[in-house]
Amino acid sequence: MSRLGTIGGRLHRGEISLNFVGRQKLWYSISGLILVISVVSLLTLGLNFGVEFKGGTVFQFPTKPGTTTSDARTAVTDSGVVKEDPIVQKTGTGWRVQTESLTSAQVTKVQETVQHRFGLPKPDDVSPQSVGASWGKDISQKALQGLVIFLVAIIIYLSIAFEWRMAVAALIALAHDILITIGVYSLVQFEVTPSSVVGLLTILGYSLYDTVVVFDKVRENTRPLLTTKSMTYSQAANLGLNQTLVRSINTSVIALLPVAGLLFIGAGVMGAGTLKDLALVLFVGMLAGAYSSICIATPILADLQERQAKYRDLAKRVKSKAGSAKRQSRAANAEATAKPAADAPESEPQDTVPGEEEGDAATSVGAGIRLVQQGPRQQPRRTGSKGHPSGKKKR
């Protein structure tokens, strides 16, 4: 646990690093696959628009435990006035059935049929609600206008606060998040309601917030690059991404936990259908936003910046400098390896032939070597003052 607690500090100091920017092809491939699935789903399945957008009549009624979706659908269609297949959803205490727009007489017929099928006390226990298609069209137009205004405001703010390339990268990441979220709605066929639209606008702001935090650190790291020439733009951007990685993950996890509670407990267990529409778009959008701010927005920004001539020249200089340092390191290693052999002590030259005692001398005769035995050197005898050996007296 102590090691996990220091990961954030080590990432911030650059002691460890995850190469997100260098693996942009992997992230682009993953996102491309998800986007293709989303587009195919939208073209084939489409979106399941709620009654607020396409108009219709909604019936809500309580039932006894054990009633199935098929039972609720059959109870409505047996009235004989519903032509299209109704959409049936489980609520906390009963069922919610959506049909096409019906007249007052048709609504009364459905109420009586459902009351008889489930043994309800009176027809008013089946609560009807009719919504015109024009209201849903107005909601759709206002949602689209709000989205356009939001995106224009983002472009202006990021272009002023940072630069236009960061604005482009952030917009691509936002479009990525929107398309994935809509694609998931199409795949699971959740109903699109005004709550879904509100949730979509909410996740756009959340995704943008996370991206701006990363971009601010990237700008701080890349500002002195052309002066120091210590690393490329991609390397500096990846460093900034690693320095904010733990913060981004913590923010995303803390935000996703309550949304997951709404989706899996509120909608899944308790059957609150109104929470399901809002919770799904928030959960998917926040998850996609956290992924895009780390793996999409910053790599795209680095790719756009590396196209500039000044950063291309910087990359060449950094690469050349790294190559020179590597060559010097190899030369130093080679010199260090060769030095012990050069410093080894040389063997002393032998003055005598091996196996001969001290005092033998070698002299060359013709092409051979003749050993001349020399006897042991005799010490001179000491004599007295008159030439007699010392220690002896003359008789």
mmCIF file of C-alpha atoms in Angstrom:
data_model
loop_
_atom_site.group_PDB
_atom_site.id
_atom_site.type_symbol
_atom_site.label_atom_id
_atom_site.label_comp_id
_atom_site.label_asym_id
_atom_site.label_seq_id
_atom_site.Cartn_x
_atom_site.Cartn_y
_atom_site.Cartn_z
ATOM 1 C CA MET A 1 0.000 0.000 0.000
ATOM 2 C CA SER A 2 2.879 2.351 0.723
ATOM 3 C CA ARG A 3 4.209 1.816 -2.773
ATOM 4 C CA LEU A 4 0.790 2.542 -4.286
ATOM 5 C CA GLY A 5 0.632 5.750 -2.295
ATOM 6 C CA THR A 6 3.841 7.032 -3.849
ATOM 7 C CA ILE A 7 2.910 6.314 -7.481
ATOM 8 C CA GLY A 8 1.432 9.779 -7.968
ATOM 9 C CA GLY A 9 4.599 11.486 -6.726
ATOM 10 C CA ARG A 10 6.840 9.260 -8.834
ATOM 11 C CA LEU A 11 4.753 9.968 -11.931
ATOM 12 C CA HIS A 12 4.893 13.705 -11.235
ATOM 13 C CA ARG A 13 8.686 13.651 -10.838
ATOM 14 C CA GLY A 14 9.146 11.566 -13.975
ATOM 15 C CA GLU A 15 10.708 8.633 -12.141
ATOM 16 C CA ILE A 16 8.192 6.317 -13.813
ATOM 17 C CA SER A 17 6.251 7.037 -16.980
ATOM 18 C CA LEU A 18 3.489 5.423 -19.044
ATOM 19 C CA ASN A 19 3.905 6.121 -22.743
ATOM 20 C CA PHE A 20 0.377 7.187 -23.692
ATOM 21 C CA VAL A 21 1.401 9.571 -26.468
ATOM 22 C CA GLY A 22 3.831 7.098 -28.028
ATOM 23 C CA ARG A 23 1.074 4.470 -28.298
ATOM 24 C CA GLN A 24 -1.437 6.720 -30.056
ATOM 25 C CA LYS A 25 -1.980 4.189 -32.867
ATOM 26 C CA LEU A 26 -3.272 1.671 -30.323
ATOM 27 C CA TRP A 27 -5.709 4.201 -28.803
ATOM 28 C CA TYR A 28 -6.857 5.351 -32.243
ATOM 29 C CA SER A 29 -7.520 1.724 -33.242
ATOM 30 C CA ILE A 30 -9.559 1.018 -30.099
ATOM 31 C CA SER A 31 -11.607 4.202 -30.489
ATOM 32 C CA GLY A 32 -12.063 3.567 -34.212
ATOM 33 C CA LEU A 33 -13.488 0.105 -33.535
ATOM 34 C CA ILE A 34 -15.919 1.443 -30.901
ATOM 35 C CA LEU A 35 -16.993 4.289 -33.192
ATOM 36 C CA VAL A 36 -17.617 1.898 -36.107
ATOM 37 C CA ILE A 37 -19.836 -0.267 -33.877
ATOM 38 C CA SER A 38 -21.703 2.848 -32.709
ATOM 39 C CA VAL A 39 -22.303 4.125 -36.246
ATOM 40 C CA VAL A 40 -23.461 0.718 -37.493
ATOM 41 C CA SER A 41 -25.871 0.463 -34.563
ATOM 42 C CA LEU A 42 -27.269 3.922 -35.252
ATOM 43 C CA LEU A 43 -27.780 3.117 -38.933
ATOM 44 C CA THR A 44 -29.411 -0.265 -38.295
ATOM 45 C CA LEU A 45 -31.174 -0.068 -34.929
ATOM 46 C CA GLY A 46 -31.576 3.677 -34.568
ATOM 47 C CA LEU A 47 -32.537 5.399 -31.332
ATOM 48 C CA ASN A 48 -35.509 4.543 -29.160
ATOM 49 C CA PHE A 49 -37.037 8.004 -28.774
ATOM 50 C CA GLY A 50 -39.394 8.495 -25.892
ATOM 51 C CA VAL A 51 -42.902 9.805 -26.083
ATOM 52 C CA GLU A 52 -41.639 13.322 -25.385
ATOM 53 C CA PHE A 53 -39.865 13.363 -28.772
ATOM 54 C CA LYS A 54 -42.164 11.427 -31.108
ATOM 55 C CA GLY A 55 -45.505 11.879 -29.363
ATOM 56 C CA GLY A 56 -47.888 9.186 -28.161
ATOM 57 C CA THR A 57 -49.857 7.964 -25.171
ATOM 58 C CA VAL A 58 -48.414 6.461 -22.004
ATOM 59 C CA PHE A 59 -50.344 4.204 -19.617
ATOM 60 C CA GLN A 60 -49.134 3.535 -16.079
ATOM 61 C CA PHE A 61 -50.832 0.977 -13.860
ATOM 62 C CA PRO A 62 -50.041 -1.206 -10.830
ATOM 63 C CA THR A 63 -50.081 -5.007 -11.033
ATOM 64 C CA LYS A 64 -49.722 -7.997 -8.792
ATOM 65 C CA PRO A 65 -46.304 -9.616 -8.221
ATOM 66 C CA GLY A 66 -45.378 -12.143 -10.891
ATOM 67 C CA THR A 67 -46.730 -10.158 -13.821
ATOM 68 C CA THR A 68 -44.407 -10.317 -16.826
ATOM 69 C CA THR A 69 -43.656 -7.880 -19.620
ATOM 70 C CA SER A 70 -45.649 -10.038 -22.000
ATOM 71 C CA ASP A 71 -48.694 -9.856 -19.706
ATOM 72 C CA ALA A 72 -48.592 -6.053 -19.604
ATOM 73 C CA ARG A 73 -48.161 -5.802 -23.401
ATOM 74 C CA THR A 74 -51.011 -8.241 -24.059
ATOM 75 C CA ALA A 75 -53.327 -6.365 -21.707
ATOM 76 C CA VAL A 76 -52.911 -3.190 -23.765
ATOM 77 C CA THR A 77 -53.020 -4.747 -27.247
ATOM 78 C CA ASP A 78 -56.123 -6.810 -26.448
ATOM 79 C CA SER A 79 -58.080 -3.560 -26.461
ATOM 80 C CA GLY A 80 -57.968 -3.673 -30.255
ATOM 81 C CA VAL A 81 -57.196 0.038 -30.678
ATOM 82 C CA VAL A 82 -53.370 -0.161 -30.489
ATOM 83 C CA LYS A 83 -51.892 -0.781 -33.944
ATOM 84 C CA GLU A 84 -48.135 -0.514 -33.252
ATOM 85 C CA ASP A 85 -46.155 -2.710 -30.895
ATOM 86 C CA PRO A 86 -46.113 -0.852 -27.532
ATOM 87 C CA ILE A 87 -42.979 -0.206 -25.479
ATOM 88 C CA VAL A 88 -43.252 -1.770 -22.020
ATOM 89 C CA GLN A 89 -41.088 -0.782 -19.029
ATOM 90 C CA LYS A 90 -41.083 -1.998 -15.434
ATOM 91 C CA THR A 91 -41.519 0.686 -12.766
ATOM 92 C CA GLY A 92 -41.275 0.484 -9.020
ATOM 93 C CA THR A 93 -44.909 -0.519 -8.393
ATOM 94 C CA GLY A 94 -46.181 -1.539 -11.808
ATOM 95 C CA TRP A 95 -45.768 -1.003 -15.533
ATOM 96 C CA ARG A 96 -45.361 1.814 -18.019
ATOM 97 C CA VAL A 97 -46.657 1.137 -21.523
ATOM 98 C CA GLN A 98 -46.099 3.574 -24.394
ATOM 99 C CA THR A 99 -48.294 3.467 -27.501
ATOM 100 C CA GLU A 100 -48.944 5.661 -30.514
ATOM 101 C CA SER A 101 -51.207 8.707 -30.131
ATOM 102 C CA LEU A 102 -54.754 7.647 -29.269
ATOM 103 C CA THR A 103 -58.052 9.462 -29.152
ATOM 104 C CA SER A 104 -60.044 9.925 -25.943
ATOM 105 C CA ALA A 105 -62.353 7.023 -26.821
ATOM 106 C CA GLN A 106 -59.383 4.745 -27.554
ATOM 107 C CA VAL A 107 -57.727 5.714 -24.265
ATOM 108 C CA THR A 108 -60.924 4.784 -22.375
ATOM 109 C CA LYS A 109 -61.038 1.425 -24.157
ATOM 110 C CA VAL A 110 -57.455 0.634 -23.115
ATOM 111 C CA GLN A 111 -58.204 1.596 -19.495
ATOM 112 C CA GLU A 112 -61.180 -0.736 -19.324
ATOM 113 C CA THR A 113 -59.272 -3.637 -20.881
ATOM 114 C CA VAL A 114 -56.318 -3.306 -18.512
ATOM 115 C CA GLN A 115 -58.659 -2.979 -15.493
ATOM 116 C CA HIS A 116 -60.445 -6.176 -16.427
ATOM 117 C CA ARG A 117 -57.248 -8.124 -17.154
ATOM 118 C CA PHE A 118 -55.502 -7.314 -13.869
ATOM 119 C CA GLY A 119 -58.577 -6.974 -11.644
ATOM 120 C CA LEU A 120 -58.093 -3.326 -10.742
ATOM 121 C CA PRO A 121 -60.818 -1.601 -8.637
ATOM 122 C CA LYS A 122 -61.662 1.038 -11.266
ATOM 123 C CA PRO A 123 -60.557 2.244 -14.724
ATOM 124 C CA ASP A 124 -58.943 5.376 -13.264
ATOM 125 C CA ASP A 125 -56.271 3.144 -11.707
ATOM 126 C CA VAL A 126 -54.829 3.052 -15.243
ATOM 127 C CA SER A 127 -53.284 6.529 -15.564
ATOM 128 C CA PRO A 128 -53.005 7.842 -19.163
ATOM 129 C CA GLN A 129 -50.787 10.653 -20.441
ATOM 130 C CA SER A 130 -50.861 11.994 -23.993
ATOM 131 C CA VAL A 131 -47.972 14.002 -25.487
ATOM 132 C CA GLY A 132 -48.001 15.686 -28.893
ATOM 133 C CA ALA A 133 -45.107 15.247 -31.298
ATOM 134 C CA SER A 134 -44.701 19.017 -31.668
ATOM 135 C CA TRP A 135 -43.550 19.318 -28.055
ATOM 136 C CA GLY A 136 -40.829 16.726 -28.607
ATOM 137 C CA LYS A 137 -39.724 18.499 -31.777
ATOM 138 C CA ASP A 138 -39.320 21.753 -29.861
ATOM 139 C CA ILE A 139 -37.281 19.943 -27.184
ATOM 140 C CA SER A 140 -35.004 18.446 -29.849
ATOM 141 C CA GLN A 141 -34.406 21.804 -31.513
ATOM 142 C CA LYS A 142 -33.602 23.517 -28.225
ATOM 143 C CA ALA A 143 -31.224 20.714 -27.251
ATOM 144 C CA LEU A 144 -29.421 21.038 -30.604
ATOM 145 C CA GLN A 145 -29.172 24.816 -30.218
ATOM 146 C CA GLY A 146 -27.745 24.418 -26.724
ATOM 147 C CA LEU A 147 -25.164 21.922 -27.989
ATOM 148 C CA VAL A 148 -24.026 24.239 -30.806
ATOM 149 C CA ILE A 149 -23.728 27.225 -28.440
ATOM 150 C CA PHE A 150 -21.790 25.076 -25.991
ATOM 151 C CA LEU A 151 -19.302 23.926 -28.650
ATOM 152 C CA VAL A 152 -18.784 27.450 -30.005
ATOM 153 C CA ALA A 153 -18.102 28.724 -26.476
ATOM 154 C CA ILE A 154 -15.558 25.936 -26.010
ATOM 155 C CA ILE A 155 -13.713 26.857 -29.209
ATOM 156 C CA ILE A 156 -13.521 30.516 -28.252
ATOM 157 C CA TYR A 157 -12.399 29.847 -24.673
ATOM 158 C CA LEU A 158 -9.718 27.295 -25.524
ATOM 159 C CA SER A 159 -8.395 29.369 -28.410
ATOM 160 C CA ILE A 160 -7.951 32.350 -26.082
ATOM 161 C CA ALA A 161 -6.783 30.525 -22.962
ATOM 162 C CA PHE A 162 -4.532 28.058 -24.796
ATOM 163 C CA GLU A 163 -4.324 27.867 -28.601
ATOM 164 C CA TRP A 164 -6.444 26.727 -31.512
ATOM 165 C CA ARG A 165 -4.745 23.314 -31.783
ATOM 166 C CA MET A 166 -5.783 22.525 -28.228
ATOM 167 C CA ALA A 167 -9.322 23.609 -29.066
ATOM 168 C CA VAL A 168 -9.368 21.267 -32.079
ATOM 169 C CA ALA A 169 -8.056 18.336 -30.006
ATOM 170 C CA ALA A 170 -10.646 18.987 -27.280
ATOM 171 C CA LEU A 171 -13.493 19.158 -29.813
ATOM 172 C CA ILE A 172 -12.422 15.871 -31.410
ATOM 173 C CA ALA A 173 -12.414 14.261 -27.965
ATOM 174 C CA LEU A 174 -15.892 15.685 -27.246
ATOM 175 C CA ALA A 175 -17.272 14.397 -30.554
ATOM 176 C CA HIS A 176 -15.714 11.025 -29.697
ATOM 177 C CA ASP A 177 -17.563 10.984 -26.349
ATOM 178 C CA ILE A 178 -20.911 12.057 -27.833
ATOM 179 C CA LEU A 179 -20.859 9.445 -30.593
ATOM 180 C CA ILE A 180 -19.890 6.622 -28.236
ATOM 181 C CA THR A 181 -22.623 7.574 -25.761
ATOM 182 C CA ILE A 182 -25.286 7.762 -28.468
ATOM 183 C CA GLY A 183 -24.053 4.467 -29.902
ATOM 184 C CA VAL A 184 -24.438 2.732 -26.541
ATOM 185 C CA TYR A 185 -27.991 4.098 -26.272
ATOM 186 C CA SER A 186 -28.699 2.610 -29.688
ATOM 187 C CA LEU A 187 -27.183 -0.764 -28.790
ATOM 188 C CA VAL A 188 -29.119 -1.236 -25.534
ATOM 189 C CA GLN A 189 -32.229 0.505 -26.910
ATOM 190 C CA PHE A 190 -32.738 2.631 -23.826
ATOM 191 C CA GLU A 191 -35.403 5.261 -24.247
ATOM 192 C CA VAL A 192 -34.173 8.723 -25.161
ATOM 193 C CA THR A 193 -35.922 11.276 -22.959
ATOM 194 C CA PRO A 194 -35.296 14.915 -22.007
ATOM 195 C CA SER A 195 -33.340 13.554 -19.037
ATOM 196 C CA SER A 196 -30.994 11.878 -21.515
ATOM 197 C CA VAL A 197 -30.377 15.204 -23.249
ATOM 198 C CA VAL A 198 -29.628 16.921 -19.945
ATOM 199 C CA GLY A 199 -27.212 14.130 -19.040
ATOM 200 C CA LEU A 200 -25.474 14.424 -22.414
ATOM 201 C CA LEU A 201 -24.802 18.125 -21.910
ATOM 202 C CA THR A 202 -23.560 17.350 -18.395
ATOM 203 C CA ILE A 203 -20.972 14.808 -19.527
ATOM 204 C CA LEU A 204 -19.680 17.211 -22.179
ATOM 205 C CA GLY A 205 -18.801 19.688 -19.472
ATOM 206 C CA TYR A 206 -17.221 16.970 -17.352
ATOM 207 C CA SER A 207 -15.107 15.626 -20.217
ATOM 208 C CA LEU A 208 -13.976 19.124 -21.148
ATOM 209 C CA TYR A 209 -12.976 19.867 -17.554
ATOM 210 C CA ASP A 210 -10.710 16.824 -17.393
ATOM 211 C CA THR A 211 -9.153 17.649 -20.768
ATOM 212 C CA VAL A 212 -8.442 21.261 -19.814
ATOM 213 C CA VAL A 213 -6.653 20.133 -16.637
ATOM 214 C CA VAL A 214 -4.341 17.906 -18.687
ATOM 215 C CA PHE A 215 -3.781 20.600 -21.338
ATOM 216 C CA ASP A 216 -2.828 23.144 -18.695
ATOM 217 C CA LYS A 217 -0.027 20.876 -17.447
ATOM 218 C CA VAL A 218 1.053 20.106 -21.000
ATOM 219 C CA ARG A 219 1.309 23.828 -21.757
ATOM 220 C CA GLU A 220 3.427 24.336 -18.646
ATOM 221 C CA ASN A 221 5.837 21.573 -19.678
ATOM 222 C CA THR A 222 6.108 22.563 -23.349
ATOM 223 C CA ARG A 223 6.571 26.312 -22.905
ATOM 224 C CA PRO A 224 10.415 26.251 -22.460
ATOM 225 C CA LEU A 225 11.074 23.441 -24.962
ATOM 226 C CA LEU A 226 12.495 25.562 -27.778
ATOM 227 C CA THR A 227 14.957 27.112 -25.328
ATOM 228 C CA THR A 228 16.095 24.077 -23.389
ATOM 229 C CA LYS A 229 15.862 21.568 -26.282
ATOM 230 C CA SER A 230 15.811 18.815 -23.671
ATOM 231 C CA MET A 231 12.911 16.764 -25.084
ATOM 232 C CA THR A 232 10.425 16.659 -27.949
ATOM 233 C CA TYR A 233 6.900 18.037 -27.767
ATOM 234 C CA SER A 234 5.454 14.534 -27.585
ATOM 235 C CA GLN A 235 7.748 13.625 -24.699
ATOM 236 C CA ALA A 236 6.856 16.784 -22.780
ATOM 237 C CA ALA A 237 3.138 16.246 -23.431
ATOM 238 C CA ASN A 238 3.386 12.659 -22.227
ATOM 239 C CA LEU A 239 5.145 13.877 -19.072
ATOM 240 C CA GLY A 240 2.308 16.323 -18.381
ATOM 241 C CA LEU A 241 -0.222 13.551 -18.947
ATOM 242 C CA ASN A 242 1.548 11.297 -16.447
ATOM 243 C CA GLN A 243 1.765 14.113 -13.914
ATOM 244 C CA THR A 244 -2.044 14.532 -13.955
ATOM 245 C CA LEU A 245 -2.867 10.834 -14.443
ATOM 246 C CA VAL A 246 -3.579 9.948 -10.814
ATOM 247 C CA ARG A 247 -5.692 13.074 -10.379
ATOM 248 C CA SER A 248 -7.748 12.247 -13.483
ATOM 249 C CA ILE A 249 -8.307 8.655 -12.374
ATOM 250 C CA ASN A 250 -9.319 9.679 -8.856
ATOM 251 C CA THR A 251 -11.748 12.307 -10.158
ATOM 252 C CA SER A 252 -13.320 9.866 -12.600
ATOM 253 C CA VAL A 253 -13.714 7.060 -10.059
ATOM 254 C CA ILE A 254 -15.272 9.355 -7.447
ATOM 255 C CA ALA A 255 -17.711 10.729 -10.029
ATOM 256 C CA LEU A 256 -18.619 7.297 -11.426
ATOM 257 C CA LEU A 257 -19.424 5.663 -8.085
ATOM 258 C CA PRO A 258 -22.686 7.553 -7.326
ATOM 259 C CA VAL A 259 -23.726 7.381 -10.994
ATOM 260 C CA ALA A 260 -23.184 3.613 -10.937
ATOM 261 C CA GLY A 261 -25.379 3.490 -7.855
ATOM 262 C CA LEU A 262 -28.162 5.290 -9.730
ATOM 263 C CA LEU A 263 -27.833 3.002 -12.740
ATOM 264 C CA PHE A 264 -27.432 -0.436 -11.179
ATOM 265 C CA ILE A 265 -29.312 0.011 -7.903
ATOM 266 C CA GLY A 266 -31.815 2.756 -8.591
ATOM 267 C CA ALA A 267 -32.799 1.634 -12.096
ATOM 268 C CA GLY A 268 -31.809 -2.027 -12.038
ATOM 269 C CA VAL A 269 -32.888 -3.125 -8.563
ATOM 270 C CA MET A 270 -35.522 -0.579 -7.561
ATOM 271 C CA GLY A 271 -36.909 -0.197 -11.078
ATOM 272 C CA ALA A 272 -36.871 3.607 -11.197
ATOM 273 C CA GLY A 273 -37.221 4.148 -14.950
ATOM 274 C CA THR A 274 -36.742 7.912 -14.807
ATOM 275 C CA LEU A 275 -33.349 7.429 -13.135
ATOM 276 C CA LYS A 276 -32.275 4.917 -15.764
ATOM 277 C CA ASP A 277 -32.385 7.432 -18.608
ATOM 278 C CA LEU A 278 -30.215 9.925 -16.762
ATOM 279 C CA ALA A 279 -27.864 7.410 -15.134
ATOM 280 C CA LEU A 280 -26.924 5.553 -18.335
ATOM 281 C CA VAL A 281 -25.905 8.655 -20.256
ATOM 282 C CA LEU A 282 -23.888 9.930 -17.289
ATOM 283 C CA PHE A 283 -22.140 6.605 -16.692
ATOM 284 C CA VAL A 284 -21.190 5.982 -20.325
ATOM 285 C CA GLY A 285 -20.312 9.606 -20.987
ATOM 286 C CA MET A 286 -18.073 9.993 -17.921
ATOM 287 C CA LEU A 287 -16.297 6.744 -18.702
ATOM 288 C CA ALA A 288 -15.732 7.775 -22.318
ATOM 289 C CA GLY A 289 -14.669 11.267 -21.211
ATOM 290 C CA ALA A 290 -12.037 9.933 -18.804
ATOM 291 C CA TYR A 291 -10.656 7.677 -21.545
ATOM 292 C CA SER A 292 -10.641 10.389 -24.222
ATOM 293 C CA SER A 293 -8.935 13.026 -22.057
ATOM 294 C CA ILE A 294 -6.029 10.629 -21.441
ATOM 295 C CA CYS A 295 -5.757 8.521 -24.594
ATOM 296 C CA ILE A 296 -7.300 10.691 -27.332
ATOM 297 C CA ALA A 297 -7.076 14.434 -26.659
ATOM 298 C CA THR A 298 -3.381 14.646 -25.695
ATOM 299 C CA PRO A 299 -2.070 12.310 -28.454
ATOM 300 C CA ILE A 300 -4.074 14.281 -31.044
ATOM 301 C CA LEU A 301 -2.627 17.521 -29.672
ATOM 302 C CA ALA A 302 0.912 16.109 -29.891
ATOM 303 C CA ASP A 303 0.315 14.990 -33.500
ATOM 304 C CA LEU A 304 -0.940 18.458 -34.462
ATOM 305 C CA GLN A 305 1.983 20.225 -32.785
ATOM 306 C CA GLU A 306 4.637 17.906 -34.237
ATOM 307 C CA ARG A 307 3.531 19.017 -37.725
ATOM 308 C CA GLN A 308 5.021 22.477 -37.093
ATOM 309 C CA ALA A 309 8.484 23.077 -38.508
ATOM 310 C CA LYS A 310 9.910 24.300 -35.201
ATOM 311 C CA TYR A 311 8.892 21.135 -33.383
ATOM 312 C CA ARG A 312 10.081 18.935 -36.240
ATOM 313 C CA ASP A 313 13.509 20.592 -36.003
ATOM 314 C CA LEU A 314 13.414 20.186 -32.232
ATOM 315 C CA ALA A 315 12.679 16.482 -32.599
ATOM 316 C CA LYS A 316 15.653 16.072 -34.955
ATOM 317 C CA ARG A 317 17.989 17.871 -32.544
ATOM 318 C CA VAL A 318 16.816 15.840 -29.565
ATOM 319 C CA LYS A 319 17.200 12.634 -31.558
ATOM 320 C CA SER A 320 20.692 13.633 -32.696
ATOM 321 C CA LYS A 321 21.652 14.575 -29.155
ATOM 322 C CA ALA A 322 20.355 11.271 -27.837
ATOM 323 C CA GLY A 323 22.297 9.386 -30.511
ATOM 324 C CA SER A 324 25.508 11.258 -29.653
ATOM 325 C CA ALA A 325 25.043 10.514 -25.954
ATOM 326 C CA LYS A 326 24.486 6.855 -26.751
ATOM 327 C CA ARG A 327 27.673 6.684 -28.832
ATOM 328 C CA GLN A 328 29.656 8.337 -26.083
ATOM 329 C CA SER A 329 28.230 5.881 -23.582
ATOM 330 C CA ARG A 330 29.229 2.944 -25.762
ATOM 331 C CA ALA A 331 32.749 4.361 -26.217
ATOM 332 C CA ALA A 332 33.113 4.879 -22.477
ATOM 333 C CA ASN A 333 31.972 1.329 -21.816
ATOM 334 C CA ALA A 334 34.438 -0.022 -24.365
ATOM 335 C CA GLU A 335 37.296 2.009 -22.838
ATOM 336 C CA ALA A 336 36.391 0.834 -19.354
ATOM 337 C CA THR A 337 36.419 -2.763 -20.581
ATOM 338 C CA ALA A 338 39.822 -2.440 -22.259
ATOM 339 C CA LYS A 339 41.541 -0.559 -19.424
ATOM 340 C CA PRO A 340 42.005 -3.514 -16.995
ATOM 341 C CA ALA A 341 43.899 -5.494 -19.684
ATOM 342 C CA ALA A 342 46.185 -2.555 -20.446
ATOM 343 C CA ASP A 343 46.937 -1.963 -16.770
ATOM 344 C CA ALA A 344 47.821 -5.607 -16.035
ATOM 345 C CA PRO A 345 51.508 -5.991 -14.730
ATOM 346 C CA GLU A 346 53.989 -7.310 -17.293
ATOM 347 C CA SER A 347 56.003 -10.468 -16.462
ATOM 348 C CA GLU A 348 59.571 -9.828 -15.344
ATOM 349 C CA PRO A 349 62.237 -10.869 -17.885
ATOM 350 C CA GLN A 350 64.226 -13.890 -16.715
ATOM 351 C CA ASP A 351 68.019 -13.443 -16.607
ATOM 352 C CA THR A 352 68.655 -17.136 -16.173
ATOM 353 C CA VAL A 353 67.574 -20.211 -18.019
ATOM 354 C CA PRO A 354 64.842 -21.987 -16.106
ATOM 355 C CA GLY A 355 66.208 -24.874 -14.093
ATOM 356 C CA GLU A 356 69.734 -23.476 -13.719
ATOM 357 C CA GLU A 357 71.122 -22.229 -10.475
ATOM 358 C CA GLU A 358 72.220 -18.709 -9.885
ATOM 359 C CA GLY A 359 75.758 -18.131 -11.122
ATOM 360 C CA ASP A 360 75.400 -19.899 -14.483
ATOM 361 C CA ALA A 361 75.935 -17.678 -17.505
ATOM 362 C CA ALA A 362 74.745 -18.229 -21.044
ATOM 363 C CA THR A 363 76.890 -17.318 -23.983
ATOM 364 C CA SER A 364 75.996 -17.701 -27.581
ATOM 365 C CA VAL A 365 78.250 -19.693 -29.896
ATOM 366 C CA GLY A 366 77.145 -19.764 -33.530
ATOM 367 C CA ALA A 367 73.510 -20.810 -33.690
ATOM 368 C CA GLY A 368 73.462 -22.502 -30.313
ATOM 369 C CA ILE A 369 73.772 -21.685 -26.659
ATOM 370 C CA ARG A 370 76.608 -23.010 -24.544
ATOM 371 C CA LEU A 371 76.345 -23.004 -20.819
ATOM 372 C CA VAL A 372 79.583 -22.146 -19.062
ATOM 373 C CA GLN A 373 79.757 -23.341 -15.530
ATOM 374 C CA GLN A 374 81.265 -20.810 -13.264
ATOM 375 C CA GLY A 375 82.224 -21.886 -9.811
ATOM 376 C CA PRO A 376 81.280 -20.006 -6.762
ATOM 377 C CA ARG A 377 83.084 -16.722 -6.460
ATOM 378 C CA GLN A 378 85.948 -16.901 -3.898
ATOM 379 C CA GLN A 379 86.398 -14.080 -1.454
ATOM 380 C CA PRO A 380 89.912 -12.421 -1.508
ATOM 381 C CA ARG A 381 92.115 -13.259 1.394
ATOM 382 C CA ARG A 382 93.025 -10.440 3.702
ATOM 383 C CA THR A 383 96.753 -9.815 4.247
ATOM 384 C CA GLY A 384 98.662 -7.918 6.803
ATOM 385 C CA SER A 385 100.639 -4.783 6.295
ATOM 386 C CA LYS A 386 103.621 -6.755 5.019
ATOM 387 C CA GLY A 387 101.775 -8.946 2.654
ATOM 388 C CA HIS A 388 101.202 -11.907 5.014
ATOM 389 C CA PRO A 389 97.704 -13.161 5.494
ATOM 390 C CA SER A 390 95.970 -11.484 8.349
ATOM 391 C CA GLY A 391 95.687 -13.449 11.480
ATOM 392 C CA LYS A 392 98.972 -15.371 10.962
ATOM 393 C CA LYS A 393 102.309 -14.498 12.527
ATOM 394 C CA LYS A 394 105.664 -15.013 10.827
ATOM 395 C CA ARG A 395 107.931 -17.455 12.496
#
